[in-house]
mmCIF file of C-alpha atoms and ligand atoms in Angstrom:
data_model
loop_
_atom_site.group_PDB
_atom_site.id
_atom_site.type_symbol
_atom_site.label_atom_id
_atom_site.label_comp_id
_atom_site.label_asym_id
_atom_site.label_seq_id
_atom_site.Cartn_x
_atom_site.Cartn_y
_atom_site.Cartn_z
ATOM 1 C CA UNK A 298 -32.817 118.175 -141.960
ATOM 2 C CA UNK A 299 -35.181 118.420 -144.975
ATOM 3 C CA UNK A 300 -38.268 120.447 -144.046
ATOM 4 C CA UNK A 301 -40.000 121.480 -147.272
ATOM 5 C CA UNK A 302 -43.755 120.822 -147.063
ATOM 6 C CA UNK A 303 -44.923 118.141 -149.511
ATOM 7 C CA UNK A 304 -48.358 117.406 -150.800
ATOM 8 C CA UNK A 305 -48.989 114.045 -149.183
ATOM 9 C CA UNK A 306 -52.209 112.322 -150.216
ATOM 10 C CA UNK A 307 -51.594 108.690 -149.252
ATOM 11 C CA UNK A 308 -49.332 106.929 -146.783
ATOM 12 C CA UNK A 309 -48.789 103.285 -145.913
ATOM 13 C CA UNK A 310 -47.763 101.613 -142.674
ATOM 14 C CA UNK A 311 -46.307 98.164 -142.017
ATOM 15 C CA UNK A 312 -44.826 96.173 -139.122
ATOM 16 C CA UNK A 313 -41.739 94.091 -139.732
ATOM 17 C CA UNK A 314 -39.536 91.652 -137.779
ATOM 18 C CA UNK A 315 -40.502 90.335 -134.347
ATOM 19 C CA UNK A 316 -43.734 91.869 -133.058
ATOM 20 C CA UNK A 317 -43.710 93.884 -129.858
ATOM 21 C CA UNK A 318 -46.454 95.012 -127.476
ATOM 22 C CA UNK A 319 -47.157 98.616 -128.449
ATOM 23 C CA UNK A 320 -47.252 98.084 -132.198
ATOM 24 C CA UNK A 321 -51.064 98.304 -132.136
ATOM 25 C CA UNK A 322 -51.155 101.649 -130.280
ATOM 26 C CA UNK A 323 -48.575 102.927 -132.788
ATOM 27 C CA UNK A 324 -50.705 101.777 -135.764
ATOM 28 C CA UNK A 325 -53.789 103.364 -134.174
ATOM 29 C CA UNK A 326 -51.929 106.626 -133.750
ATOM 30 C CA UNK A 327 -50.621 106.608 -137.329
ATOM 31 C CA UNK A 328 -54.088 105.901 -138.738
ATOM 32 C CA UNK A 329 -55.968 108.437 -136.625
ATOM 33 C CA UNK A 330 -53.333 111.159 -137.172
ATOM 34 C CA UNK A 331 -53.258 110.623 -140.924
ATOM 35 C CA UNK A 332 -57.042 110.639 -141.284
ATOM 36 C CA UNK A 333 -57.238 113.718 -139.068
ATOM 37 C CA UNK A 334 -54.915 115.474 -141.514
ATOM 38 C CA UNK A 335 -56.974 114.377 -144.514
ATOM 39 C CA UNK A 336 -54.418 111.777 -145.651
ATOM 40 C CA UNK A 337 -55.424 108.317 -146.948
ATOM 41 C CA UNK A 338 -53.716 105.601 -144.934
ATOM 42 C CA UNK A 339 -53.078 102.039 -146.119
ATOM 43 C CA UNK A 340 -52.095 99.099 -143.953
ATOM 44 C CA UNK A 341 -49.619 96.662 -145.454
ATOM 45 C CA UNK A 342 -50.095 93.190 -143.988
ATOM 46 C CA UNK A 343 -47.230 90.788 -143.009
ATOM 47 C CA UNK A 344 -44.433 93.341 -143.390
ATOM 48 C CA UNK A 345 -42.238 93.419 -146.486
ATOM 49 C CA UNK A 346 -43.609 89.985 -147.499
ATOM 50 C CA UNK A 347 -47.107 91.437 -147.754
ATOM 51 C CA UNK A 348 -45.780 94.506 -149.542
ATOM 52 C CA UNK A 349 -44.309 92.261 -152.259
ATOM 53 C CA UNK A 350 -47.634 90.458 -152.586
ATOM 54 C CA UNK A 351 -49.585 93.718 -152.751
ATOM 55 C CA UNK A 352 -51.402 92.802 -149.513
ATOM 56 C CA UNK A 353 -52.378 96.395 -148.820
ATOM 57 C CA UNK A 354 -55.759 97.763 -147.668
ATOM 58 C CA UNK A 355 -57.107 101.191 -146.918
ATOM 59 C CA UNK A 356 -57.686 101.710 -143.194
ATOM 60 C CA UNK A 357 -60.477 103.709 -141.595
ATOM 61 C CA UNK A 358 -60.950 105.225 -138.143
ATOM 62 C CA UNK A 359 -62.826 102.112 -137.055
ATOM 63 C CA UNK A 360 -60.110 99.753 -138.409
ATOM 64 C CA UNK A 361 -58.109 100.705 -135.333
ATOM 65 C CA UNK A 362 -60.943 100.785 -132.786
ATOM 66 C CA UNK A 363 -60.406 98.714 -129.686
ATOM 67 C CA UNK A 364 -56.768 97.800 -130.400
ATOM 68 C CA UNK A 365 -54.819 100.117 -128.085
ATOM 69 C CA UNK A 366 -54.813 97.447 -125.359
ATOM 70 C CA UNK A 367 -53.915 94.483 -127.581
ATOM 71 C CA UNK A 368 -50.502 92.864 -127.956
ATOM 72 C CA UNK A 369 -49.226 91.596 -131.318
ATOM 73 C CA UNK A 370 -50.095 93.653 -134.382
ATOM 74 C CA UNK A 371 -53.356 93.837 -136.331
ATOM 75 C CA UNK A 372 -51.241 94.184 -139.491
ATOM 76 C CA UNK A 373 -49.316 90.992 -138.723
ATOM 77 C CA UNK A 374 -45.583 90.902 -139.384
ATOM 78 C CA UNK A 375 -42.845 88.800 -140.961
ATOM 79 C CA UNK A 376 -39.126 88.462 -141.367
ATOM 80 C CA UNK A 377 -38.427 88.805 -145.107
ATOM 81 C CA UNK A 378 -34.904 87.764 -146.155
ATOM 82 C CA UNK A 379 -35.854 88.308 -149.842
ATOM 83 C CA UNK A 380 -35.927 92.020 -149.148
ATOM 84 C CA UNK A 381 -32.089 91.996 -148.977
ATOM 85 C CA UNK A 382 -32.137 91.698 -152.782
ATOM 86 C CA UNK A 383 -32.194 94.951 -154.859
ATOM 87 C CA UNK A 384 -34.480 93.468 -157.580
ATOM 88 C CA UNK A 385 -37.022 92.521 -154.924
ATOM 89 C CA UNK A 386 -36.929 96.032 -153.489
ATOM 90 C CA UNK A 387 -37.492 97.360 -157.000
ATOM 91 C CA UNK A 388 -40.706 95.315 -157.234
ATOM 92 C CA UNK A 389 -41.789 96.747 -153.896
ATOM 93 C CA UNK A 390 -41.098 100.294 -155.111
ATOM 94 C CA UNK A 391 -43.193 99.661 -158.243
ATOM 95 C CA UNK A 392 -46.080 98.401 -156.127
ATOM 96 C CA UNK A 393 -45.968 101.478 -153.900
ATOM 97 C CA UNK A 394 -45.870 103.738 -156.974
ATOM 98 C CA UNK A 395 -48.801 101.911 -158.558
ATOM 99 C CA UNK A 396 -50.853 102.542 -155.403
ATOM 100 C CA UNK A 397 -49.734 106.218 -155.377
ATOM 101 C CA UNK A 398 -48.211 105.896 -151.911
ATOM 102 C CA UNK A 399 -46.331 109.097 -151.015
ATOM 103 C CA UNK A 400 -44.561 107.765 -147.947
ATOM 104 C CA UNK A 401 -44.018 104.596 -145.922
ATOM 105 C CA UNK A 402 -43.950 104.170 -142.139
ATOM 106 C CA UNK A 403 -42.054 101.094 -140.960
ATOM 107 C CA UNK A 404 -42.530 99.861 -137.388
ATOM 108 C CA UNK A 405 -39.744 97.446 -136.459
ATOM 109 C CA UNK A 406 -36.105 96.949 -135.538
ATOM 110 C CA UNK A 407 -32.687 97.151 -137.190
ATOM 111 C CA UNK A 408 -33.345 94.772 -140.084
ATOM 112 C CA UNK A 409 -36.621 96.506 -140.875
ATOM 113 C CA UNK A 410 -34.931 99.894 -140.828
ATOM 114 C CA UNK A 411 -32.216 98.669 -143.190
ATOM 115 C CA UNK A 412 -34.924 97.607 -145.661
ATOM 116 C CA UNK A 413 -36.558 101.040 -145.349
ATOM 117 C CA UNK A 414 -33.240 102.824 -145.843
ATOM 118 C CA UNK A 415 -32.503 100.823 -149.002
ATOM 119 C CA UNK A 416 -35.958 101.549 -150.421
ATOM 120 C CA UNK A 417 -35.342 105.225 -149.787
ATOM 121 C CA UNK A 418 -31.798 105.278 -151.206
ATOM 122 C CA UNK A 419 -32.557 103.246 -154.313
ATOM 123 C CA UNK A 420 -36.053 104.505 -155.173
ATOM 124 C CA UNK A 421 -36.336 107.824 -153.380
ATOM 125 C CA UNK A 422 -39.325 106.639 -151.353
ATOM 126 C CA UNK A 423 -39.986 108.841 -148.322
ATOM 127 C CA UNK A 424 -39.706 106.640 -145.225
ATOM 128 C CA UNK A 425 -40.012 107.100 -141.469
ATOM 129 C CA UNK A 426 -39.115 104.372 -138.947
ATOM 130 C CA UNK A 427 -40.859 103.808 -135.632
ATOM 131 C CA UNK A 428 -38.631 101.728 -133.312
ATOM 132 C CA UNK A 429 -40.582 98.651 -132.260
ATOM 133 C CA UNK A 430 -38.785 95.676 -130.712
ATOM 134 C CA UNK A 431 -38.750 94.184 -127.230
ATOM 135 C CA UNK A 432 -34.933 94.097 -127.379
ATOM 136 C CA UNK A 433 -34.367 97.870 -126.915
ATOM 137 C CA UNK A 434 -31.250 97.612 -129.025
ATOM 138 C CA UNK A 435 -31.567 100.160 -131.833
ATOM 139 C CA UNK A 436 -28.810 102.758 -132.158
ATOM 140 C CA UNK A 437 -29.890 106.390 -131.938
ATOM 141 C CA UNK A 438 -32.864 105.831 -129.607
ATOM 142 C CA UNK A 439 -32.899 105.173 -125.886
ATOM 143 C CA UNK A 440 -36.188 103.295 -126.127
ATOM 144 C CA UNK A 441 -37.971 100.912 -128.459
ATOM 145 C CA UNK A 442 -41.706 100.181 -128.155
ATOM 146 C CA UNK A 443 -42.398 96.906 -126.364
ATOM 147 C CA UNK A 444 -39.410 96.772 -124.039
ATOM 148 C CA UNK A 445 -41.270 97.844 -120.911
ATOM 149 C CA UNK A 446 -44.096 95.327 -121.440
ATOM 150 C CA UNK A 447 -41.663 92.488 -122.172
ATOM 151 C CA UNK A 448 -39.688 93.283 -119.022
ATOM 152 C CA UNK A 449 -42.873 93.365 -116.921
ATOM 153 C CA UNK A 450 -44.010 90.002 -118.356
ATOM 154 C CA UNK A 451 -40.613 88.470 -117.556
ATOM 155 C CA UNK A 452 -40.667 89.932 -114.032
ATOM 156 C CA UNK A 453 -44.073 88.358 -113.370
ATOM 157 C CA UNK A 454 -42.754 84.985 -114.587
ATOM 158 C CA UNK A 455 -39.581 85.200 -112.493
ATOM 159 C CA UNK A 456 -41.612 86.124 -109.408
ATOM 160 C CA UNK A 457 -43.682 82.973 -109.932
ATOM 161 C CA UNK A 458 -40.568 80.841 -110.365
ATOM 162 C CA UNK A 459 -39.148 82.297 -107.139
ATOM 163 C CA UNK A 460 -42.066 80.829 -105.214
ATOM 164 C CA UNK A 461 -41.370 77.282 -106.371
ATOM 165 C CA UNK A 462 -37.580 77.752 -106.250
ATOM 166 C CA UNK A 463 -37.914 78.754 -102.625
ATOM 167 C CA UNK A 464 -40.353 75.934 -101.769
ATOM 168 C CA UNK A 465 -38.009 73.311 -103.246
ATOM 169 C CA UNK A 466 -34.654 74.955 -102.381
ATOM 170 C CA UNK A 467 -33.718 75.082 -106.049
ATOM 171 C CA UNK A 468 -31.417 77.322 -108.040
ATOM 172 C CA UNK A 469 -32.853 78.394 -111.392
ATOM 173 C CA UNK A 470 -31.238 79.601 -114.580
ATOM 174 C CA UNK A 471 -33.896 81.747 -116.293
ATOM 175 C CA UNK A 472 -33.211 82.717 -119.895
ATOM 176 C CA UNK A 473 -34.717 85.933 -121.211
ATOM 177 C CA UNK A 474 -34.959 87.197 -124.786
ATOM 178 C CA UNK A 475 -32.991 90.039 -126.319
ATOM 179 C CA UNK A 476 -30.727 88.314 -128.809
ATOM 180 C CA UNK A 477 -27.354 90.126 -128.661
ATOM 181 C CA UNK A 478 -28.811 92.854 -126.440
ATOM 182 C CA UNK A 479 -28.558 92.563 -122.639
ATOM 183 C CA UNK A 480 -31.214 95.182 -121.922
ATOM 184 C CA UNK A 481 -34.021 92.815 -120.907
ATOM 185 C CA UNK A 482 -31.686 90.656 -118.792
ATOM 186 C CA UNK A 483 -30.263 93.599 -116.867
ATOM 187 C CA UNK A 484 -33.629 95.174 -116.153
ATOM 188 C CA UNK A 485 -35.265 91.891 -115.145
ATOM 189 C CA UNK A 486 -32.321 90.918 -112.926
ATOM 190 C CA UNK A 487 -32.484 94.235 -111.122
ATOM 191 C CA UNK A 488 -36.251 94.167 -110.664
ATOM 192 C CA UNK A 489 -36.465 90.557 -109.444
ATOM 193 C CA UNK A 490 -33.552 90.761 -107.012
ATOM 194 C CA UNK A 491 -31.720 88.073 -108.958
ATOM 195 C CA UNK A 492 -28.636 86.645 -107.293
ATOM 196 C CA UNK A 493 -26.737 86.848 -110.609
ATOM 197 C CA UNK A 494 -27.029 87.939 -114.197
ATOM 198 C CA UNK A 495 -25.096 86.191 -116.963
ATOM 199 C CA UNK A 496 -24.420 87.956 -120.267
ATOM 200 C CA UNK A 497 -23.026 85.306 -122.637
ATOM 201 C CA UNK A 498 -21.806 87.931 -125.094
ATOM 202 C CA UNK A 499 -19.339 89.045 -122.465
ATOM 203 C CA UNK A 500 -18.124 85.491 -121.885
ATOM 204 C CA UNK A 501 -19.350 83.058 -119.239
ATOM 205 C CA UNK A 502 -17.300 82.860 -116.052
ATOM 206 C CA UNK A 503 -18.332 79.489 -114.600
ATOM 207 C CA UNK A 504 -16.042 79.835 -111.588
ATOM 208 C CA UNK A 505 -17.702 83.122 -110.716
ATOM 209 C CA UNK A 506 -21.202 81.632 -111.026
ATOM 210 C CA UNK A 507 -20.235 78.667 -108.850
ATOM 211 C CA UNK A 508 -18.550 80.896 -106.246
ATOM 212 C CA UNK A 509 -21.624 83.114 -105.980
ATOM 213 C CA UNK A 510 -23.902 80.103 -105.505
ATOM 214 C CA UNK A 511 -21.569 78.682 -102.808
ATOM 215 C CA UNK A 512 -21.335 82.062 -101.075
ATOM 216 C CA UNK A 513 -25.128 82.244 -100.973
ATOM 217 C CA UNK A 514 -25.389 78.755 -99.513
ATOM 218 C CA UNK A 515 -22.754 79.637 -96.893
ATOM 219 C CA UNK A 516 -24.825 82.577 -95.710
ATOM 220 C CA UNK A 517 -27.987 80.463 -95.478
ATOM 221 C CA UNK A 518 -29.619 80.892 -98.882
ATOM 222 C CA UNK A 519 -31.542 77.816 -99.952
ATOM 223 C CA UNK A 520 -32.560 78.999 -103.402
ATOM 224 C CA UNK A 521 -31.471 81.508 -105.979
ATOM 225 C CA UNK A 522 -32.273 82.965 -109.356
ATOM 226 C CA UNK A 523 -29.765 83.533 -112.147
ATOM 227 C CA UNK A 524 -30.993 85.584 -115.108
ATOM 228 C CA UNK A 525 -29.304 84.665 -118.395
ATOM 229 C CA UNK A 526 -29.399 86.818 -121.551
ATOM 230 C CA UNK A 527 -30.037 84.518 -124.505
ATOM 231 C CA UNK A 528 -27.181 85.940 -126.583
ATOM 232 C CA UNK A 529 -26.689 84.665 -130.127
ATOM 233 C CA UNK A 530 -28.504 81.395 -129.586
ATOM 234 C CA UNK A 531 -31.602 80.393 -127.647
ATOM 235 C CA UNK A 532 -30.932 77.615 -125.148
ATOM 236 C CA UNK A 533 -27.553 78.748 -123.800
ATOM 237 C CA UNK A 534 -28.934 77.989 -120.303
ATOM 238 C CA UNK A 535 -28.725 74.241 -120.965
ATOM 239 C CA UNK A 536 -25.034 74.501 -121.749
ATOM 240 C CA UNK A 537 -24.458 76.544 -118.562
ATOM 241 C CA UNK A 538 -26.426 74.028 -116.491
ATOM 242 C CA UNK A 539 -24.511 71.045 -117.896
ATOM 243 C CA UNK A 540 -21.110 72.674 -117.364
ATOM 244 C CA UNK A 541 -21.932 73.662 -113.774
ATOM 245 C CA UNK A 542 -23.102 70.113 -113.096
ATOM 246 C CA UNK A 543 -19.991 68.526 -114.632
ATOM 247 C CA UNK A 544 -17.340 70.849 -113.251
ATOM 248 C CA UNK A 545 -18.864 71.913 -109.891
ATOM 249 C CA UNK A 546 -21.493 69.233 -109.151
ATOM 250 C CA UNK A 547 -24.152 71.939 -108.889
ATOM 251 C CA UNK A 548 -27.715 70.954 -109.715
ATOM 252 C CA UNK A 549 -29.702 73.694 -111.404
ATOM 253 C CA UNK A 550 -33.146 73.978 -112.997
ATOM 254 C CA UNK A 551 -33.642 75.735 -116.336
ATOM 255 C CA UNK A 552 -36.547 77.875 -117.547
ATOM 256 C CA UNK A 553 -36.515 79.595 -120.935
ATOM 257 C CA UNK A 554 -39.191 82.290 -120.920
ATOM 258 C CA UNK A 555 -39.232 82.559 -124.734
ATOM 259 C CA UNK A 556 -42.049 84.088 -126.736
ATOM 260 C CA UNK A 557 -44.299 84.717 -123.724
ATOM 261 C CA UNK A 558 -42.205 87.908 -123.466
ATOM 262 C CA UNK A 559 -43.385 89.160 -126.855
ATOM 263 C CA UNK A 560 -47.116 88.981 -126.113
ATOM 264 C CA UNK A 561 -49.534 90.658 -123.784
ATOM 265 C CA UNK A 562 -51.297 93.946 -123.324
ATOM 266 C CA UNK A 563 -48.914 96.912 -123.649
ATOM 267 C CA UNK A 564 -48.076 98.831 -120.465
ATOM 268 C CA UNK A 565 -48.949 102.510 -119.987
ATOM 269 C CA UNK A 566 -45.393 103.457 -120.985
ATOM 270 C CA UNK A 567 -45.546 101.504 -124.249
ATOM 271 C CA UNK A 568 -49.005 102.862 -125.124
ATOM 272 C CA UNK A 569 -47.834 106.420 -124.417
ATOM 273 C CA UNK A 570 -44.591 106.293 -126.385
ATOM 274 C CA UNK A 571 -46.236 104.395 -129.270
ATOM 275 C CA UNK A 572 -49.016 106.980 -129.492
ATOM 276 C CA UNK A 573 -46.492 109.834 -129.551
ATOM 277 C CA UNK A 574 -44.295 108.134 -132.133
ATOM 278 C CA UNK A 575 -47.197 107.347 -134.493
ATOM 279 C CA UNK A 576 -48.315 110.968 -134.366
ATOM 280 C CA UNK A 577 -44.758 112.224 -134.923
ATOM 281 C CA UNK A 578 -44.188 109.873 -137.858
ATOM 282 C CA UNK A 579 -47.181 111.109 -139.863
ATOM 283 C CA UNK A 580 -46.415 114.759 -139.128
ATOM 284 C CA UNK A 581 -42.786 114.195 -140.138
ATOM 285 C CA UNK A 582 -43.785 112.881 -143.577
ATOM 286 C CA UNK A 583 -46.385 115.589 -144.012
ATOM 287 C CA UNK A 584 -43.758 118.235 -143.247
ATOM 288 C CA UNK A 585 -41.339 116.751 -145.768
ATOM 289 C CA UNK A 586 -38.944 115.029 -143.356
ATOM 290 C CA UNK A 587 -37.581 111.881 -144.817
ATOM 291 C CA UNK A 588 -35.444 108.891 -143.869
ATOM 292 C CA UNK A 589 -35.791 109.613 -140.162
ATOM 293 C CA UNK A 590 -36.734 107.652 -137.062
ATOM 294 C CA UNK A 591 -39.111 108.778 -134.320
ATOM 295 C CA UNK A 592 -36.506 108.180 -131.613
ATOM 296 C CA UNK A 593 -37.038 108.564 -127.858
ATOM 297 C CA UNK A 594 -34.229 110.411 -126.156
ATOM 298 C CA UNK A 595 -34.023 112.313 -122.869
ATOM 299 C CA UNK A 596 -37.734 111.777 -122.249
ATOM 300 C CA UNK A 597 -38.910 113.157 -125.613
ATOM 301 C CA UNK A 598 -39.788 111.805 -129.053
ATOM 302 C CA UNK A 599 -37.460 113.418 -131.612
ATOM 303 C CA UNK A 600 -36.568 112.837 -135.255
ATOM 304 C CA UNK A 601 -33.161 111.214 -135.752
ATOM 305 C CA UNK A 602 -31.688 110.437 -139.200
ATOM 306 C CA UNK A 603 -32.344 106.819 -140.181
ATOM 307 C CA UNK A 604 -28.636 106.367 -140.926
ATOM 308 C CA UNK A 605 -27.930 106.930 -137.195
ATOM 309 C CA UNK A 606 -30.329 104.125 -136.251
ATOM 310 C CA UNK A 607 -29.168 101.274 -138.501
ATOM 311 C CA UNK A 608 -26.676 99.834 -136.045
ATOM 312 C CA UNK A 609 -27.311 98.022 -132.782
ATOM 313 C CA UNK A 610 -27.068 99.714 -129.414
ATOM 314 C CA UNK A 611 -25.142 96.973 -127.654
ATOM 315 C CA UNK A 612 -23.409 98.731 -124.775
ATOM 316 C CA UNK A 613 -23.717 97.048 -121.412
ATOM 317 C CA UNK A 614 -24.769 99.406 -118.701
ATOM 318 C CA UNK A 615 -21.931 98.872 -116.209
ATOM 319 C CA UNK A 616 -23.610 100.894 -113.498
ATOM 320 C CA UNK A 617 -26.714 98.660 -113.672
ATOM 321 C CA UNK A 618 -24.503 95.559 -113.501
ATOM 322 C CA UNK A 619 -22.712 97.013 -110.469
ATOM 323 C CA UNK A 620 -26.050 97.764 -108.789
ATOM 324 C CA UNK A 621 -27.374 94.225 -109.381
ATOM 325 C CA UNK A 622 -24.181 92.768 -107.893
ATOM 326 C CA UNK A 623 -24.099 95.193 -104.970
ATOM 327 C CA UNK A 624 -27.674 94.259 -103.968
ATOM 328 C CA UNK A 625 -27.199 90.528 -104.435
ATOM 329 C CA UNK A 626 -24.601 90.041 -101.661
HETATM 330 O O1 F6P B 777 -38.060 90.384 -131.803
HETATM 331 C C1 F6P B 777 -36.899 90.220 -131.078
HETATM 332 C C2 F6P B 777 -36.777 88.800 -130.602
HETATM 333 O O2 F6P B 777 -37.863 88.460 -129.753
HETATM 334 C C3 F6P B 777 -35.462 88.510 -129.914
HETATM 335 O O3 F6P B 777 -35.438 88.882 -128.570
HETATM 336 C C4 F6P B 777 -35.350 87.024 -130.116
HETATM 337 O O4 F6P B 777 -34.021 86.609 -130.117
HETATM 338 C C5 F6P B 777 -35.942 86.836 -131.497
HETATM 339 O O5 F6P B 777 -36.822 87.926 -131.709
HETATM 340 C C6 F6P B 777 -36.710 85.542 -131.673
HETATM 341 O O6 F6P B 777 -37.147 85.504 -132.996
HETATM 342 P P1 F6P B 777 -38.158 84.404 -133.584
HETATM 343 O O7 F6P B 777 -39.505 84.728 -133.044
HETATM 344 O O8 F6P B 777 -38.076 84.602 -135.052
HETATM 345 O O9 F6P B 777 -37.653 83.113 -133.102
#
């Protein structure tokens, strides 16, 4: 790991990709830590899109007052497909050089980290990534900021749906976010006592779903909850519902929780980890570390090479799946 101390005068921070609750506490921590160390800190608005447009403003201590409890991100964010192009990244590098930025902190997920890595490789820009996505799917870190809040929001929604499902003797398919990651689905299924969890990326076993519903009915259940991970495409629940209706004459209700899971006030866990990661990111750049991520592993924030965090952490936790099934008999 590179550790030579650099003279850092100015840093910039941006959020990129889907927002996640905890981005604001991370920004606050970056800004306050930098200013405390005598470093100028600039906020880049709307992610890489804003960087390309030079939408960059110096932040002060009061710029981040009263934001620790707020969801979303005060810097706004974007998905920026143009940033896949080397010429576009060159423009971004010129802009950073023109503003005398000595290092860039990127809060986001895999795509955002790939952009940061390319900027570093091609233009030698010092970068540090802070993992921020509700999906909890970045390689090299056991946790990404926002996951805990998103899970809690989904749990609250499923608890509400249980009330009406029970009152009307309905079975619900409830789709949660996470794209190709099953992390949210597994955690929500466990914490809501769901009768089943369906992970489309592992294939959908309709017979198994139908058997479990029938078994529940046979032992006197009048309603049940099936948590579905969205997988590649939002709306997979409708296909599952239609197939179960056609092949097994089962009538199910569908609820897609959607973007409600990305908003809301960050939980204590997200505020804590975000605050630690922001602090670690600034110190890492100040100490000359480069192209690293403030990962969270074994209960601690640690620096992990960015190259180890570019892939997706997609493994399904078999023991969690076994536990959900064991408790849903
Ligand atoms: O940010 C992650 C995520 O919320 C995924 O869980 C979801 O699949 C995706 O973003 C939705 O993206 P968009 O808001 O662009 O539709």
